[in-house]
mmCIF file of C-alpha atoms and ligand atoms in Angstrom:
data_model
loop_
_atom_site.group_PDB
_atom_site.id
_atom_site.type_symbol
_atom_site.label_atom_id
_atom_site.label_comp_id
_atom_site.label_asym_id
_atom_site.label_seq_id
_atom_site.Cartn_x
_atom_site.Cartn_y
_atom_site.Cartn_z
ATOM 1 C CA MET A 791 0.000 0.000 0.000
ATOM 2 C CA THR A 792 1.469 3.407 -0.923
ATOM 3 C CA ASP A 793 1.104 6.540 1.168
ATOM 4 C CA ASP A 794 -0.431 9.752 -0.139
ATOM 5 C CA VAL A 795 1.574 12.630 1.260
ATOM 6 C CA LEU A 796 0.663 16.308 1.191
ATOM 7 C CA VAL A 797 3.119 18.877 2.509
ATOM 8 C CA MET A 798 1.784 22.308 3.458
ATOM 9 C CA ASP A 799 3.309 25.163 5.440
ATOM 10 C CA HIS A 800 4.777 23.279 8.429
ATOM 11 C CA VAL A 801 2.064 20.620 8.240
ATOM 12 C CA VAL A 802 2.547 17.188 6.663
ATOM 13 C CA VAL A 803 -0.482 15.037 5.895
ATOM 14 C CA THR A 804 -0.057 11.328 5.160
ATOM 15 C CA ASP A 805 -2.813 8.862 4.272
ATOM 16 C CA HIS A 806 -2.204 5.170 4.756
ATOM 17 C CA GLY A 807 -4.678 2.315 5.061
ATOM 18 C CA GLY A 808 -7.657 4.367 6.226
ATOM 19 C CA VAL A 809 -5.602 6.446 8.665
ATOM 20 C CA ARG A 810 -4.751 10.081 7.994
ATOM 21 C CA THR A 811 -1.829 11.485 9.963
ATOM 22 C CA ILE A 812 -1.709 15.256 10.352
ATOM 23 C CA ARG A 813 1.733 16.143 11.627
ATOM 24 C CA MET A 814 2.640 19.593 12.912
ATOM 25 C CA ASN A 815 6.142 20.118 11.573
ATOM 26 C CA ARG A 816 7.829 23.250 12.845
ATOM 27 C CA PRO A 817 10.293 21.605 15.228
ATOM 28 C CA GLU A 818 12.677 24.578 15.316
ATOM 29 C CA LYS A 819 9.879 26.522 17.057
ATOM 30 C CA LYS A 820 8.651 23.561 19.115
ATOM 31 C CA ASN A 821 5.618 23.414 16.826
ATOM 32 C CA ALA A 822 4.217 26.798 17.837
ATOM 33 C CA LEU A 823 1.180 27.160 15.580
ATOM 34 C CA THR A 824 1.153 29.858 12.913
ATOM 35 C CA ARG A 825 -1.945 30.987 11.064
ATOM 36 C CA ALA A 826 -0.835 28.981 8.013
ATOM 37 C CA MET A 827 -0.532 25.875 10.198
ATOM 38 C CA TYR A 828 -4.062 26.345 11.578
ATOM 39 C CA ASP A 829 -5.223 26.634 8.004
ATOM 40 C CA GLY A 830 -3.399 23.466 6.922
ATOM 41 C CA ILE A 831 -4.719 21.396 9.824
ATOM 42 C CA THR A 832 -8.249 22.710 9.301
ATOM 43 C CA ARG A 833 -8.143 21.741 5.619
ATOM 44 C CA ALA A 834 -6.808 18.291 6.417
ATOM 45 C CA LEU A 835 -9.548 17.718 9.031
ATOM 46 C CA ARG A 836 -12.323 18.907 6.721
ATOM 47 C CA GLU A 837 -11.101 16.686 3.905
ATOM 48 C CA SER A 838 -11.029 13.715 6.242
ATOM 49 C CA ASP A 839 -14.702 14.336 7.022
ATOM 50 C CA SER A 840 -15.652 14.193 3.362
ATOM 51 C CA ASP A 841 -13.402 11.264 2.401
ATOM 52 C CA ASP A 842 -14.981 7.862 3.140
ATOM 53 C CA ALA A 843 -11.620 6.157 2.790
ATOM 54 C CA ILE A 844 -10.373 7.933 5.934
ATOM 55 C CA ARG A 845 -11.637 6.207 9.055
ATOM 56 C CA CYS A 846 -9.390 7.686 11.710
ATOM 57 C CA VAL A 847 -7.118 10.728 12.056
ATOM 58 C CA ILE A 848 -3.877 10.988 14.004
ATOM 59 C CA ILE A 849 -2.715 14.409 15.160
ATOM 60 C CA ALA A 850 1.016 14.257 15.760
ATOM 61 C CA GLY A 851 3.933 16.578 16.410
ATOM 62 C CA ALA A 852 7.707 16.481 16.383
ATOM 63 C CA PRO A 853 9.956 14.408 18.641
ATOM 64 C CA GLY A 854 10.070 16.214 21.974
ATOM 65 C CA ALA A 855 7.501 18.832 20.982
ATOM 66 C CA PHE A 856 3.859 18.075 20.298
ATOM 67 C CA CYS A 857 2.904 21.756 20.170
ATOM 68 C CA ALA A 858 4.075 24.906 22.016
ATOM 69 C CA GLY A 859 0.722 26.628 21.551
ATOM 70 C CA ASN A 860 -0.125 29.590 19.416
ATOM 71 C CA ASP A 861 2.841 31.461 17.947
ATOM 72 C CA ILE A 862 3.398 34.341 20.365
ATOM 73 C CA GLY A 863 4.615 36.639 17.585
ATOM 74 C CA ASP A 864 1.252 36.069 15.894
ATOM 75 C CA PHE A 865 -0.503 36.894 19.187
ATOM 76 C CA LEU A 866 1.409 40.168 19.359
ATOM 77 C CA ASN A 867 0.503 41.013 15.751
ATOM 78 C CA ALA A 868 -3.125 40.120 16.460
ATOM 79 C CA SER A 869 -3.113 42.436 19.487
ATOM 80 C CA GLU A 870 -2.444 45.258 17.033
ATOM 81 C CA GLY A 871 -4.259 44.159 13.890
ATOM 82 C CA GLY A 872 -7.171 42.066 15.196
ATOM 83 C CA LEU A 873 -7.539 38.320 15.693
ATOM 84 C CA ASP A 874 -7.076 36.283 12.528
ATOM 85 C CA PRO A 875 -10.085 33.979 11.971
ATOM 86 C CA ARG A 876 -7.972 30.916 11.157
ATOM 87 C CA GLY A 877 -7.394 29.883 14.768
ATOM 88 C CA HIS A 878 -11.123 30.109 15.440
ATOM 89 C CA SER A 879 -11.970 28.062 12.315
ATOM 90 C CA PHE A 880 -9.492 25.433 13.436
ATOM 91 C CA LEU A 881 -11.156 25.130 16.846
ATOM 92 C CA LYS A 882 -14.647 24.862 15.348
ATOM 93 C CA THR A 883 -13.504 22.281 12.795
ATOM 94 C CA LEU A 884 -11.709 20.252 15.441
ATOM 95 C CA ALA A 885 -14.762 20.242 17.705
ATOM 96 C CA ALA A 886 -17.039 19.150 14.851
ATOM 97 C CA CYS A 887 -14.682 16.625 13.206
ATOM 98 C CA GLN A 888 -16.666 13.481 12.429
ATOM 99 C CA LYS A 889 -13.727 11.096 12.276
ATOM 100 C CA PRO A 890 -12.206 9.686 15.457
ATOM 101 C CA MET A 891 -9.003 11.484 16.366
ATOM 102 C CA VAL A 892 -5.965 9.963 18.061
ATOM 103 C CA ALA A 893 -3.278 12.306 19.405
ATOM 104 C CA ALA A 894 0.389 11.307 19.501
ATOM 105 C CA VAL A 895 1.967 13.586 22.106
ATOM 106 C CA GLY A 896 5.697 12.997 21.772
ATOM 107 C CA GLY A 897 6.813 15.758 24.133
ATOM 108 C CA LEU A 898 5.786 19.150 25.453
ATOM 109 C CA ALA A 899 2.232 20.357 24.943
ATOM 110 C CA VAL A 900 1.413 23.994 25.739
ATOM 111 C CA GLY A 901 -1.731 26.122 25.371
ATOM 112 C CA VAL A 902 -3.791 24.958 22.402
ATOM 113 C CA GLY A 903 -1.408 21.975 22.271
ATOM 114 C CA VAL A 904 -3.197 20.846 25.436
ATOM 115 C CA THR A 905 -6.705 22.160 24.876
ATOM 116 C CA MET A 906 -6.976 20.447 21.463
ATOM 117 C CA LEU A 907 -6.581 17.148 23.317
ATOM 118 C CA PHE A 908 -9.998 17.584 24.954
ATOM 119 C CA HIS A 909 -11.447 17.058 21.457
ATOM 120 C CA CYS A 910 -9.403 13.967 20.673
ATOM 121 C CA ASP A 911 -10.844 10.506 21.245
ATOM 122 C CA HIS A 912 -7.665 8.701 22.262
ATOM 123 C CA VAL A 913 -4.367 10.157 23.452
ATOM 124 C CA ILE A 914 -0.935 8.523 23.585
ATOM 125 C CA ALA A 915 1.790 10.460 25.428
ATOM 126 C CA ALA A 916 5.523 10.124 25.913
ATOM 127 C CA ALA A 917 6.541 9.461 29.513
ATOM 128 C CA ASN A 918 8.481 12.749 29.499
ATOM 129 C CA ALA A 919 5.648 14.816 27.966
ATOM 130 C CA THR A 920 4.385 17.815 29.920
ATOM 131 C CA PHE A 921 1.042 19.582 29.678
ATOM 132 C CA THR A 922 0.819 23.307 30.460
ATOM 133 C CA THR A 923 -1.765 25.997 29.770
ATOM 134 C CA PRO A 924 -0.281 29.390 30.678
ATOM 135 C CA PHE A 925 -3.183 31.400 29.204
ATOM 136 C CA VAL A 926 -3.990 33.369 32.367
ATOM 137 C CA LYS A 927 -0.315 34.073 33.100
ATOM 138 C CA LEU A 928 -0.122 35.545 29.592
ATOM 139 C CA GLY A 929 -3.066 37.839 30.321
ATOM 140 C CA LEU A 930 -5.478 35.651 28.300
ATOM 141 C CA ILE A 931 -8.100 33.040 29.062
ATOM 142 C CA PRO A 932 -8.241 29.367 28.070
ATOM 143 C CA GLU A 933 -9.892 28.525 24.742
ATOM 144 C CA ALA A 934 -11.089 25.595 22.612
ATOM 145 C CA ALA A 935 -14.057 25.089 24.981
ATOM 146 C CA SER A 936 -11.565 23.939 27.601
ATOM 147 C CA THR A 937 -13.422 26.004 30.212
ATOM 148 C CA LEU A 938 -16.305 23.560 29.665
ATOM 149 C CA LEU A 939 -14.489 20.351 28.782
ATOM 150 C CA ALA A 940 -11.630 20.395 31.312
ATOM 151 C CA PRO A 941 -13.847 20.512 34.432
ATOM 152 C CA MET A 942 -16.057 17.785 32.863
ATOM 153 C CA ARG A 943 -13.092 15.589 32.087
ATOM 154 C CA MET A 944 -10.857 16.058 35.122
ATOM 155 C CA GLY A 945 -13.051 17.655 37.779
ATOM 156 C CA TYR A 946 -13.087 21.329 38.780
ATOM 157 C CA ALA A 947 -10.134 21.234 41.194
ATOM 158 C CA ARG A 948 -7.690 19.758 38.710
ATOM 159 C CA ALA A 949 -9.051 21.908 35.875
ATOM 160 C CA PHE A 950 -8.549 25.071 37.955
ATOM 161 C CA SER A 951 -4.970 24.127 38.773
ATOM 162 C CA LEU A 952 -4.198 23.428 35.090
ATOM 163 C CA LEU A 953 -6.204 26.120 33.321
ATOM 164 C CA ILE A 954 -6.183 29.034 35.737
ATOM 165 C CA MET A 955 -3.081 28.516 37.893
ATOM 166 C CA GLY A 956 -1.094 27.296 34.888
ATOM 167 C CA ARG A 957 0.462 24.431 36.831
ATOM 168 C CA PRO A 958 1.913 21.757 34.553
ATOM 169 C CA LEU A 959 0.835 18.133 34.482
ATOM 170 C CA SER A 960 3.274 15.304 33.861
ATOM 171 C CA ALA A 961 2.250 12.521 31.480
ATOM 172 C CA ALA A 962 1.399 10.293 34.438
ATOM 173 C CA GLU A 963 -0.743 13.056 36.007
ATOM 174 C CA ALA A 964 -2.448 13.730 32.671
ATOM 175 C CA LYS A 965 -3.307 10.031 32.448
ATOM 176 C CA ASP A 966 -4.600 10.074 35.992
ATOM 177 C CA ALA A 967 -6.699 13.143 35.118
ATOM 178 C CA GLY A 968 -8.290 11.373 32.138
ATOM 179 C CA ILE A 969 -6.650 13.418 29.359
ATOM 180 C CA VAL A 970 -4.256 10.648 28.293
ATOM 181 C CA ASN A 971 -5.007 6.974 27.638
ATOM 182 C CA THR A 972 -1.532 5.457 27.436
ATOM 183 C CA VAL A 973 1.945 6.586 28.481
ATOM 184 C CA VAL A 974 4.880 5.042 26.607
ATOM 185 C CA ASP A 975 8.557 5.726 25.915
ATOM 186 C CA ALA A 976 8.995 8.732 23.624
ATOM 187 C CA ALA A 977 10.336 6.538 20.808
ATOM 188 C CA GLN A 978 7.147 4.457 20.838
ATOM 189 C CA VAL A 979 4.571 7.236 20.720
ATOM 190 C CA ASP A 980 3.986 7.292 16.965
ATOM 191 C CA GLY A 981 3.883 3.496 16.675
ATOM 192 C CA VAL A 982 1.431 3.052 19.548
ATOM 193 C CA ALA A 983 -0.761 5.866 18.193
ATOM 194 C CA LEU A 984 -0.785 4.207 14.768
ATOM 195 C CA GLN A 985 -1.784 0.881 16.304
ATOM 196 C CA ALA A 986 -4.687 2.537 18.114
ATOM 197 C CA ALA A 987 -5.760 4.361 14.944
ATOM 198 C CA GLN A 988 -5.633 1.140 12.918
ATOM 199 C CA GLU A 989 -7.683 -0.606 15.609
ATOM 200 C CA ILE A 990 -10.326 2.130 15.378
ATOM 201 C CA ALA A 991 -10.173 2.147 11.554
ATOM 202 C CA ALA A 992 -10.906 -1.592 11.496
ATOM 203 C CA LEU A 993 -14.126 -1.246 13.553
ATOM 204 C CA PRO A 994 -17.531 -1.065 11.832
ATOM 205 C CA ARG A 995 -17.702 2.475 10.444
ATOM 206 C CA GLY A 996 -21.377 3.147 11.234
ATOM 207 C CA GLY A 997 -21.148 1.950 14.826
ATOM 208 C CA VAL A 998 -18.100 4.105 15.518
ATOM 209 C CA ALA A 999 -19.698 7.177 13.934
ATOM 210 C CA VAL A 1000 -23.055 6.887 15.730
ATOM 211 C CA ALA A 1001 -21.686 5.886 19.136
ATOM 212 C CA ARG A 1002 -19.080 8.626 18.968
ATOM 213 C CA ARG A 1003 -21.705 11.233 18.074
ATOM 214 C CA LEU A 1004 -23.866 10.125 20.994
ATOM 215 C CA MET A 1005 -20.917 10.177 23.390
ATOM 216 C CA ARG A 1006 -19.975 13.659 22.266
ATOM 217 C CA GLY A 1007 -23.583 14.860 22.252
ATOM 218 C CA HIS A 1008 -22.813 18.409 23.329
ATOM 219 C CA LEU A 1009 -21.495 20.045 20.138
ATOM 220 C CA GLU A 1010 -23.832 23.046 20.397
ATOM 221 C CA ALA A 1011 -22.691 23.742 23.939
ATOM 222 C CA VAL A 1012 -19.075 23.331 22.860
ATOM 223 C CA ASN A 1013 -19.562 25.775 19.982
ATOM 224 C CA ARG A 1014 -21.238 28.297 22.272
ATOM 225 C CA GLN A 1015 -18.341 28.007 24.713
ATOM 226 C CA ILE A 1016 -15.746 28.477 21.949
ATOM 227 C CA ASP A 1017 -17.583 31.631 20.842
ATOM 228 C CA ALA A 1018 -17.890 32.997 24.379
ATOM 229 C CA GLU A 1019 -14.223 32.307 25.135
ATOM 230 C CA SER A 1020 -13.178 33.867 21.803
ATOM 231 C CA SER A 1021 -15.006 37.072 22.494
ATOM 232 C CA HIS A 1022 -13.198 37.554 25.859
ATOM 233 C CA PHE A 1023 -9.959 36.331 24.337
ATOM 234 C CA LYS A 1024 -10.122 38.991 21.596
ATOM 235 C CA ASP A 1025 -10.619 41.738 24.169
ATOM 236 C CA LEU A 1026 -7.782 40.476 26.361
ATOM 237 C CA LEU A 1027 -5.322 40.128 23.469
ATOM 238 C CA GLY A 1028 -5.131 43.899 23.161
ATOM 239 C CA SER A 1029 -4.698 44.455 26.914
ATOM 240 C CA GLU A 1030 -1.472 45.938 28.222
ATOM 241 C CA GLU A 1031 -0.941 42.847 30.424
ATOM 242 C CA ALA A 1032 -1.063 40.450 27.487
ATOM 243 C CA ARG A 1033 1.003 42.619 25.178
ATOM 244 C CA SER A 1034 3.795 42.968 27.732
ATOM 245 C CA ALA A 1035 3.745 39.204 28.372
ATOM 246 C CA PHE A 1036 4.133 38.527 24.633
ATOM 247 C CA LYS A 1037 6.928 41.089 24.336
ATOM 248 C CA ALA A 1038 8.697 39.651 27.398
ATOM 249 C CA PHE A 1039 8.631 36.153 25.846
ATOM 250 C CA LEU A 1040 9.903 37.373 22.499
ATOM 251 C CA ALA A 1041 12.676 39.427 24.132
ATOM 252 C CA ARG A 1042 13.727 36.805 26.665
ATOM 253 C CA LYS A 1043 17.341 35.694 26.912
ATOM 254 C CA LYS A 1044 17.956 31.954 27.024
HETATM 255 N N1 COA B 1416 5.576 31.175 19.928
HETATM 256 C C1 COA B 1416 6.636 31.589 19.221
HETATM 257 N N2 COA B 1416 7.861 30.996 19.333
HETATM 258 C C2 COA B 1416 7.963 29.955 20.168
HETATM 259 C C3 COA B 1416 6.880 29.486 20.922
HETATM 260 C C4 COA B 1416 5.636 30.133 20.777
HETATM 261 N N3 COA B 1416 4.553 29.733 21.421
HETATM 262 N N4 COA B 1416 7.295 28.435 21.674
HETATM 263 C C5 COA B 1416 8.611 28.261 21.386
HETATM 264 N N5 COA B 1416 9.003 29.171 20.488
HETATM 265 C C6 COA B 1416 10.336 29.334 19.888
HETATM 266 C C7 COA B 1416 11.317 29.989 20.848
HETATM 267 O O1 COA B 1416 11.183 31.393 20.801
HETATM 268 C C8 COA B 1416 12.629 29.512 20.265
HETATM 269 O O2 COA B 1416 12.900 30.274 19.120
HETATM 270 P P1 COA B 1416 14.414 30.764 18.823
HETATM 271 O O3 COA B 1416 15.232 29.520 18.788
HETATM 272 O O4 COA B 1416 14.306 31.476 17.524
HETATM 273 O O5 COA B 1416 14.779 31.645 19.996
HETATM 274 C C9 COA B 1416 12.301 28.091 19.797
HETATM 275 O O6 COA B 1416 10.890 28.050 19.646
HETATM 276 C C10 COA B 1416 12.692 27.016 20.770
HETATM 277 O O7 COA B 1416 12.080 27.334 22.028
HETATM 278 P P2 COA B 1416 12.900 27.359 23.419
HETATM 279 O O8 COA B 1416 12.178 28.275 24.342
HETATM 280 O O9 COA B 1416 14.330 27.626 23.152
HETATM 281 O O10 COA B 1416 12.749 25.839 23.868
HETATM 282 P P3 COA B 1416 12.632 25.293 25.354
HETATM 283 O O11 COA B 1416 12.651 23.817 25.223
HETATM 284 O O12 COA B 1416 13.637 25.947 26.249
HETATM 285 O O13 COA B 1416 11.171 25.757 25.864
HETATM 286 C C11 COA B 1416 8.814 26.047 25.690
HETATM 287 C C12 COA B 1416 10.048 25.312 25.172
HETATM 288 C C13 COA B 1416 7.640 25.633 24.832
HETATM 289 C C14 COA B 1416 8.565 25.651 27.158
HETATM 290 C C15 COA B 1416 9.053 27.579 25.630
HETATM 291 O O14 COA B 1416 9.523 27.894 24.331
HETATM 292 C C16 COA B 1416 7.799 28.369 25.864
HETATM 293 O O15 COA B 1416 7.439 28.609 27.003
HETATM 294 N N6 COA B 1416 7.116 28.794 24.794
HETATM 295 C C17 COA B 1416 5.946 29.612 24.880
HETATM 296 C C18 COA B 1416 4.742 28.728 25.088
HETATM 297 C C19 COA B 1416 3.487 29.566 25.211
HETATM 298 O O16 COA B 1416 3.362 30.384 26.109
HETATM 299 N N7 COA B 1416 2.568 29.362 24.271
HETATM 300 C C20 COA B 1416 1.327 30.086 24.204
HETATM 301 C C21 COA B 1416 0.332 29.371 25.017
HETATM 302 S S1 COA B 1416 -1.194 30.257 25.148
#
């Protein structure tokens, strides 16, 4: 069986045996997401919805870095020029994706790199992966309907510590909190994620689709939450607190 490969701006999409892998591929920036990357992932997710041959999607990153969140330079630009709609489209598309999604978290996950996991159906993480959402420390608020989904998934106390206090979770803690299914050695993450995706792809298509839709029966509430979060997020992006946090990150010395 040959693979179909599509390479976009820092996103590589590979189709093989009913499984589509969408790989964020900007390792030199720890996979911080640019607007073009949001666009590429959104396209790849939408196509998977309309392609019957695709039965499961893997969202993967680079070794050591699943995703460092939104590009902070883009946040700073947005604080001056207005929020680009591509991040918002990505979140809506992710929430509504009809194909089961497996995440292969090979290393650090920050910001949207964590909150996108609440929309995935099965998550494999490297033992050394970390999960951090520093939104509030950056003068922002959490997004991707995480203010709804995190308390549902992990309970209010753990969600507050992660989302509001910005305390990191280790892979073991993320598993304990119900965000991660399986923790493996970093070198095994992609292989174990592929196995899980192939297992899902081999199940009866209709049963998976219907049961999954019933299990995730709150799409309207999720969409409302994404919109509500976005409207506060937009306001906060332009705040002096957020702008100085972005500038401090971009000017930091290593
Ligand atoms: N936006 C823009 N650039 C980012 C980035 C982001 N979110 N995350 C990492 N990078 C860049 C760094 O600026 C650095 O670029 P440089 O080599 O040109 O200086 C490169 O990626 C490597 O990052 P570095 O900080 O050297 O790696 P690290 O392993 O020491 O730390 C992180 C990794 C992810 C912990 C750290 O980069 C970080 O805190 N990033 C910001 C995460 C964030 O706040 N995201 C927004 C969430 S809402």
